[in-house]
């Protein structure tokens, strides 16, 4: 029983062993990792806000005022002015009646899916959904059907076949390992036709897509009528920590009553909420960051195409390079590291067997010269 050594050995043997590297200093495009200076292309801090002076100043100032820990859950004494103000500002940002803060995106997804569905219901998820959406569907007692990636007609077929009481469609807005944007207008049409609700987890779209950074829904010009449940995370383009669910007054009240990952956990520190308010202000007012990021994405794709690299069809900050075998992805990641460039190798079970890849992510904090440096390093591996 519990032969852990054998289980670990198997991870090694299949090139799936995961280990952590130690980073010194701030999360930035230049980091010292395991004692080596690196140019980093694997962070989700897409706008470079984790180290923005206004965001840091708001955090420090709030820590002085509120202290560090919130001391309790939101329903006890943990719901402070900073949390409440951030919720109102986030609701305005994504044009919803209300927003509810969570400590992580993982918990926000668990909350939304389990509070809405029970064993009489059915949850329909894209095959490439983020692990937290998959786990959320599993934790709810609803039937979980998974449809072909980004395929609204496959979804429609499953909806047609369903006799469930309530139907909830769940999808990433931007897929975290592929970088493509879900066909949200088509998914919304199929959902509407079958009286299903659509939940979009826009962890990688918020801040990056849309004219004011409001994400995938703004990109498509969609409203809360088409997408009643919107999940956003704050640890990526916002550069801070936490997450939120946004929607109608009744949706948020239901989550407050029912969502166990909201009720039974300590509220995130108020200083994190204040830092996020500062970061939201920058996202809404400083569109130059977003424009710079999109110019870098374009530059990278053009250069990679010239090198004949097999990029995936993505217009977002996530620009994966499909490799295939886990061992090859690992070797390429190591070879880049030897040149001082940090890119993570993504292997099963995060992605399907045989589709291991380098997950390259770009940030507004990169310069054009740094994109060119990445391109020449990739060229040297080919
Ligand atoms: C990162 C991520 C999450 C989890 O968010 P955390 O705040 O890191 O827990 C959820 N969904 C998607 C699509 C993500 O990429």
GROMACS .gro file of C-alpha atoms in nm, residues 40-346:
model
  307
   40UNK     CA    1   1.098   3.538  -1.838
   41UNK     CA    2   0.829   3.434  -2.090
   42UNK     CA    3   0.601   3.229  -1.868
   43UNK     CA    4   0.433   3.467  -1.627
   44UNK     CA    5   0.064   3.558  -1.643
   45UNK     CA    6   0.135   3.916  -1.533
   46UNK     CA    7   0.039   4.024  -1.887
   47UNK     CA    8   0.041   4.398  -1.825
   48UNK     CA    9   0.338   4.412  -1.590
   49UNK     CA   10   0.122   4.544  -1.306
   50UNK     CA   11   0.258   4.319  -1.028
   51UNK     CA   12   0.543   4.565  -0.977
   52UNK     CA   13   0.368   4.889  -1.080
   53UNK     CA   14   0.456   5.170  -0.834
   54UNK     CA   15   0.089   5.274  -0.785
   55UNK     CA   16  -0.015   4.915  -0.712
   56UNK     CA   17   0.267   4.865  -0.463
   57UNK     CA   18   0.199   5.200  -0.294
   58UNK     CA   19  -0.172   5.117  -0.254
   59UNK     CA   20  -0.079   4.781  -0.100
   60UNK     CA   21   0.168   4.932   0.148
   61UNK     CA   22  -0.063   5.216   0.246
   62UNK     CA   23  -0.352   4.975   0.302
   63UNK     CA   24  -0.137   4.737   0.508
   64UNK     CA   25  -0.062   5.032   0.737
   65UNK     CA   26  -0.432   5.105   0.773
   66UNK     CA   27  -0.582   4.753   0.783
   67UNK     CA   28  -0.292   4.539   0.901
   68UNK     CA   29  -0.227   4.214   0.719
   69UNK     CA   30  -0.483   3.942   0.784
   70UNK     CA   31  -0.856   4.009   0.744
   71UNK     CA   32  -0.915   3.803   1.058
   72UNK     CA   33  -1.234   3.625   0.952
   73UNK     CA   34  -1.461   3.518   0.668
   74UNK     CA   35  -1.667   3.778   0.477
   75UNK     CA   36  -1.985   3.679   0.662
   76UNK     CA   37  -1.824   3.737   1.002
   77UNK     CA   38  -1.601   4.047   1.031
   78UNK     CA   39  -1.373   3.993   0.730
   79UNK     CA   40  -1.570   4.203   0.481
   80UNK     CA   41  -1.390   4.537   0.497
   81UNK     CA   42  -1.448   4.866   0.320
   82UNK     CA   43  -1.169   4.793   0.068
   83UNK     CA   44  -1.333   4.464  -0.038
   84UNK     CA   45  -1.670   4.628  -0.077
   85UNK     CA   46  -1.536   4.920  -0.281
   86UNK     CA   47  -1.344   4.681  -0.508
   87UNK     CA   48  -1.658   4.472  -0.566
   88UNK     CA   49  -1.851   4.780  -0.676
   89UNK     CA   50  -1.571   4.892  -0.907
   90UNK     CA   51  -1.533   4.545  -1.061
   91UNK     CA   52  -1.909   4.526  -1.125
   92UNK     CA   53  -1.889   4.859  -1.307
   93UNK     CA   54  -1.583   4.747  -1.503
   94UNK     CA   55  -1.760   4.440  -1.645
   95UNK     CA   56  -2.105   4.609  -1.663
   96UNK     CA   57  -2.288   4.378  -1.422
   97UNK     CA   58  -2.518   4.455  -1.131
   98UNK     CA   59  -2.280   4.308  -0.877
   99UNK     CA   60  -1.950   4.130  -0.824
  100UNK     CA   61  -1.838   3.905  -0.538
  101UNK     CA   62  -1.474   3.868  -0.434
  102UNK     CA   63  -1.308   3.530  -0.382
  103UNK     CA   64  -0.961   3.438  -0.259
  104UNK     CA   65  -0.873   3.250  -0.580
  105UNK     CA   66  -1.012   3.176  -0.924
  106UNK     CA   67  -1.016   2.810  -0.833
  107UNK     CA   68  -1.253   2.885  -0.545
  108UNK     CA   69  -1.467   3.123  -0.755
  109UNK     CA   70  -1.528   2.848  -1.011
  110UNK     CA   71  -1.610   2.592  -0.742
  111UNK     CA   72  -1.854   2.843  -0.595
  112UNK     CA   73  -2.037   2.938  -0.911
  113UNK     CA   74  -2.083   2.587  -1.046
  114UNK     CA   75  -2.174   2.415  -0.719
  115UNK     CA   76  -2.410   2.689  -0.602
  116UNK     CA   77  -2.603   2.682  -0.930
  117UNK     CA   78  -2.635   2.310  -0.999
  118UNK     CA   79  -2.733   1.987  -0.823
  119UNK     CA   80  -2.795   1.626  -0.921
  120UNK     CA   81  -3.098   1.708  -1.137
  121UNK     CA   82  -2.892   1.938  -1.356
  122UNK     CA   83  -2.631   1.903  -1.629
  123UNK     CA   84  -2.306   2.095  -1.676
  124UNK     CA   85  -2.159   2.118  -2.028
  125UNK     CA   86  -1.789   2.195  -2.043
  126UNK     CA   87  -1.537   2.250  -2.322
  127UNK     CA   88  -1.286   1.962  -2.340
  128UNK     CA   89  -0.998   2.207  -2.283
  129UNK     CA   90  -1.147   2.388  -1.984
  130UNK     CA   91  -0.920   2.489  -1.698
  131UNK     CA   92  -0.876   2.227  -1.423
  132UNK     CA   93  -1.073   2.441  -1.176
  133UNK     CA   94  -1.385   2.431  -1.398
  134UNK     CA   95  -1.350   2.056  -1.439
  135UNK     CA   96  -1.313   2.008  -1.064
  136UNK     CA   97  -1.609   2.239  -1.004
  137UNK     CA   98  -1.830   2.028  -1.229
  138UNK     CA   99  -1.711   1.714  -1.055
  139UNK     CA  100  -1.780   1.857  -0.711
  140UNK     CA  101  -2.133   1.961  -0.804
  141UNK     CA  102  -2.353   1.655  -0.825
  142UNK     CA  103  -2.468   1.748  -1.173
  143UNK     CA  104  -2.400   1.532  -1.475
  144UNK     CA  105  -2.086   1.660  -1.649
  145UNK     CA  106  -2.077   1.640  -2.029
  146UNK     CA  107  -1.772   1.758  -2.216
  147UNK     CA  108  -1.802   1.887  -2.572
  148UNK     CA  109  -1.540   1.911  -2.847
  149UNK     CA  110  -1.310   2.208  -2.801
  150UNK     CA  111  -1.458   2.540  -2.916
  151UNK     CA  112  -1.733   2.360  -3.109
  152UNK     CA  113  -2.076   2.521  -3.066
  153UNK     CA  114  -2.251   2.256  -3.277
  154UNK     CA  115  -2.108   1.978  -3.061
  155UNK     CA  116  -2.243   2.171  -2.762
  156UNK     CA  117  -2.585   2.213  -2.929
  157UNK     CA  118  -2.604   1.837  -2.992
  158UNK     CA  119  -2.537   1.765  -2.625
  159UNK     CA  120  -2.789   2.026  -2.514
  160UNK     CA  121  -3.053   1.876  -2.744
  161UNK     CA  122  -2.994   1.530  -2.596
  162UNK     CA  123  -3.025   1.651  -2.236
  163UNK     CA  124  -3.333   1.613  -2.019
  164UNK     CA  125  -3.180   1.789  -1.719
  165UNK     CA  126  -3.382   2.043  -1.519
  166UNK     CA  127  -3.129   2.325  -1.540
  167UNK     CA  128  -2.839   2.341  -1.783
  168UNK     CA  129  -2.513   2.528  -1.731
  169UNK     CA  130  -2.252   2.572  -2.003
  170UNK     CA  131  -1.902   2.647  -1.872
  171UNK     CA  132  -1.604   2.764  -2.073
  172UNK     CA  133  -1.275   2.947  -2.051
  173UNK     CA  134  -1.296   3.282  -2.237
  174UNK     CA  135  -0.933   3.248  -2.346
  175UNK     CA  136  -0.800   2.892  -2.315
  176UNK     CA  137  -0.514   2.887  -2.071
  177UNK     CA  138  -0.287   2.639  -2.250
  178UNK     CA  139  -0.381   2.719  -2.612
  179UNK     CA  140  -0.442   3.093  -2.605
  180UNK     CA  141  -0.739   3.082  -2.844
  181UNK     CA  142  -1.062   3.271  -2.768
  182UNK     CA  143  -1.380   3.064  -2.722
  183UNK     CA  144  -1.650   3.119  -2.988
  184UNK     CA  145  -1.865   3.296  -2.729
  185UNK     CA  146  -2.138   3.438  -2.960
  186UNK     CA  147  -2.206   3.088  -3.100
  187UNK     CA  148  -2.195   2.926  -2.755
  188UNK     CA  149  -2.437   3.192  -2.629
  189UNK     CA  150  -2.678   3.129  -2.917
  190UNK     CA  151  -2.677   2.753  -2.854
  191UNK     CA  152  -2.722   2.808  -2.480
  192UNK     CA  153  -3.009   3.054  -2.528
  193UNK     CA  154  -3.187   2.821  -2.769
  194UNK     CA  155  -3.186   2.541  -2.509
  195UNK     CA  156  -3.260   2.755  -2.202
  196UNK     CA  157  -2.911   2.700  -2.069
  197UNK     CA  158  -2.698   2.956  -1.884
  198UNK     CA  159  -2.349   3.038  -2.004
  199UNK     CA  160  -2.063   3.083  -1.754
  200UNK     CA  161  -1.739   3.231  -1.889
  201UNK     CA  162  -1.413   3.212  -1.693
  202UNK     CA  163  -1.217   3.501  -1.840
  203UNK     CA  164  -0.894   3.459  -1.641
  204UNK     CA  165  -0.676   3.532  -1.947
  205UNK     CA  166  -0.903   3.776  -2.132
  206UNK     CA  167  -0.957   4.041  -1.864
  207UNK     CA  168  -0.714   4.329  -1.893
  208UNK     CA  169  -0.584   4.197  -2.226
  209UNK     CA  170  -0.884   4.196  -2.462
  210UNK     CA  171  -1.148   4.463  -2.531
  211UNK     CA  172  -1.112   4.837  -2.579
  212UNK     CA  173  -1.105   4.910  -2.205
  213UNK     CA  174  -0.961   4.574  -2.104
  214UNK     CA  175  -1.298   4.429  -2.002
  215UNK     CA  176  -1.206   4.101  -2.167
  216UNK     CA  177  -1.350   3.846  -2.408
  217UNK     CA  178  -1.708   3.968  -2.370
  218UNK     CA  179  -1.611   4.323  -2.457
  219UNK     CA  180  -1.407   4.185  -2.748
  220UNK     CA  181  -1.727   4.030  -2.888
  221UNK     CA  182  -1.960   4.308  -2.768
  222UNK     CA  183  -2.161   4.069  -2.551
  223UNK     CA  184  -2.375   4.155  -2.249
  224UNK     CA  185  -2.494   3.992  -1.928
  225UNK     CA  186  -2.804   3.872  -2.116
  226UNK     CA  187  -2.587   3.635  -2.318
  227UNK     CA  188  -2.342   3.552  -2.040
  228UNK     CA  189  -2.523   3.557  -1.704
  229UNK     CA  190  -2.218   3.436  -1.506
  230UNK     CA  191  -1.874   3.590  -1.550
  231UNK     CA  192  -1.570   3.473  -1.353
  232UNK     CA  193  -1.256   3.687  -1.345
  233UNK     CA  194  -0.923   3.635  -1.175
  234UNK     CA  195  -0.695   3.901  -1.030
  235UNK     CA  196  -0.365   3.710  -1.021
  236UNK     CA  197  -0.304   3.742  -1.395
  237UNK     CA  198  -0.335   4.071  -1.589
  238UNK     CA  199  -0.436   4.255  -1.269
  239UNK     CA  200  -0.100   4.157  -1.120
  240UNK     CA  201  -0.242   4.105  -0.770
  241UNK     CA  202  -0.433   3.811  -0.621
  242UNK     CA  203  -0.788   3.688  -0.587
  243UNK     CA  204  -1.089   3.649  -0.813
  244UNK     CA  205  -1.452   3.748  -0.856
  245UNK     CA  206  -1.784   3.631  -0.991
  246UNK     CA  207  -1.999   3.899  -1.157
  247UNK     CA  208  -2.366   3.888  -1.250
  248UNK     CA  209  -2.714   3.981  -1.135
  249UNK     CA  210  -2.813   4.088  -0.785
  250UNK     CA  211  -2.985   3.749  -0.733
  251UNK     CA  212  -2.685   3.550  -0.855
  252UNK     CA  213  -2.453   3.723  -0.610
  253UNK     CA  214  -2.701   3.690  -0.322
  254UNK     CA  215  -2.735   3.318  -0.399
  255UNK     CA  216  -2.356   3.274  -0.390
  256UNK     CA  217  -2.338   3.453  -0.055
  257UNK     CA  218  -2.603   3.214   0.084
  258UNK     CA  219  -2.482   2.890  -0.072
  259UNK     CA  220  -2.123   2.888  -0.198
  260UNK     CA  221  -1.911   2.689   0.045
  261UNK     CA  222  -1.581   2.818  -0.098
  262UNK     CA  223  -1.709   3.167  -0.016
  263UNK     CA  224  -1.859   3.104   0.326
  264UNK     CA  225  -1.603   2.876   0.488
  265UNK     CA  226  -1.282   3.063   0.423
  266UNK     CA  227  -1.099   3.373   0.541
  267UNK     CA  228  -1.148   3.692   0.338
  268UNK     CA  229  -0.842   3.792   0.139
  269UNK     CA  230  -0.632   4.072   0.293
  270UNK     CA  231  -0.782   4.421   0.247
  271UNK     CA  232  -0.442   4.542   0.127
  272UNK     CA  233  -0.470   4.302  -0.168
  273UNK     CA  234  -0.810   4.454  -0.246
  274UNK     CA  235  -0.668   4.808  -0.230
  275UNK     CA  236  -0.378   4.710  -0.457
  276UNK     CA  237  -0.630   4.562  -0.700
  277UNK     CA  238  -0.832   4.886  -0.700
  278UNK     CA  239  -0.514   5.067  -0.808
  279UNK     CA  240  -0.447   4.809  -1.075
  280UNK     CA  241  -0.805   4.828  -1.205
  281UNK     CA  242  -0.765   5.203  -1.243
  282UNK     CA  243  -0.455   5.149  -1.457
  283UNK     CA  244  -0.626   4.882  -1.669
  284UNK     CA  245  -0.915   5.119  -1.739
  285UNK     CA  246  -0.713   5.430  -1.812
  286UNK     CA  247  -0.377   5.321  -1.954
  287UNK     CA  248  -0.463   5.160  -2.287
  288UNK     CA  249  -0.104   5.212  -2.407
  289UNK     CA  250   0.001   4.905  -2.209
  290UNK     CA  251  -0.254   4.690  -2.389
  291UNK     CA  252  -0.155   4.837  -2.726
  292UNK     CA  253   0.212   4.767  -2.660
  293UNK     CA  254   0.130   4.408  -2.562
  294UNK     CA  255  -0.067   4.356  -2.884
  295UNK     CA  256   0.215   4.503  -3.092
  296UNK     CA  257   0.456   4.255  -2.926
  297UNK     CA  258   0.218   3.966  -2.995
  298UNK     CA  259   0.209   4.068  -3.361
  299UNK     CA  260   0.587   4.101  -3.377
  300UNK     CA  261   0.636   3.759  -3.219
  301UNK     CA  262   0.390   3.586  -3.453
  302UNK     CA  263   0.538   3.745  -3.763
  303UNK     CA  264   0.892   3.650  -3.658
  304UNK     CA  265   0.791   3.296  -3.562
  305UNK     CA  266   0.612   3.244  -3.893
  306UNK     CA  267   0.928   3.354  -4.075
  307UNK     CA  268   1.120   3.090  -3.879
  308UNK     CA  269   0.862   2.828  -3.976
  309UNK     CA  270   0.768   2.759  -3.611
  310UNK     CA  271   0.438   2.581  -3.545
  311UNK     CA  272   0.252   2.845  -3.345
  312UNK     CA  273  -0.106   2.781  -3.243
  313UNK     CA  274  -0.387   3.008  -3.370
  314UNK     CA  275  -0.387   3.262  -3.087
  315UNK     CA  276  -0.420   3.640  -3.084
  316UNK     CA  277  -0.374   3.667  -2.708
  317UNK     CA  278  -0.074   3.695  -2.477
  318UNK     CA  279  -0.052   3.313  -2.465
  319UNK     CA  280   0.153   3.196  -2.766
  320UNK     CA  281   0.221   2.824  -2.728
  321UNK     CA  282   0.467   2.641  -2.948
  322UNK     CA  283   0.346   2.287  -3.008
  323UNK     CA  284   0.624   2.031  -2.958
  324UNK     CA  285   0.464   1.688  -2.911
  325UNK     CA  286   0.661   1.464  -2.679
  326UNK     CA  287   0.704   1.563  -2.315
  327UNK     CA  288   1.076   1.480  -2.327
  328UNK     CA  289   1.132   1.711  -2.625
  329UNK     CA  290   0.939   1.998  -2.465
  330UNK     CA  291   1.149   1.958  -2.150
  331UNK     CA  292   1.474   1.951  -2.350
  332UNK     CA  293   1.378   2.267  -2.538
  333UNK     CA  294   1.286   2.446  -2.217
  334UNK     CA  295   1.625   2.346  -2.069
  335UNK     CA  296   1.810   2.463  -2.381
  336UNK     CA  297   1.637   2.803  -2.363
  337UNK     CA  298   1.725   2.829  -1.996
  338UNK     CA  299   2.090   2.771  -2.085
  339UNK     CA  300   2.058   3.089  -2.294
  340UNK     CA  301   1.899   3.275  -2.001
  341UNK     CA  302   1.542   3.249  -2.130
  342UNK     CA  303   1.271   3.102  -1.910
  343UNK     CA  304   0.978   2.933  -2.088
  344UNK     CA  305   0.778   2.655  -1.926
  345UNK     CA  306   0.725   2.313  -2.079
  346UNK     CA  307   0.361   2.210  -2.044
   0.00000   0.00000   0.00000
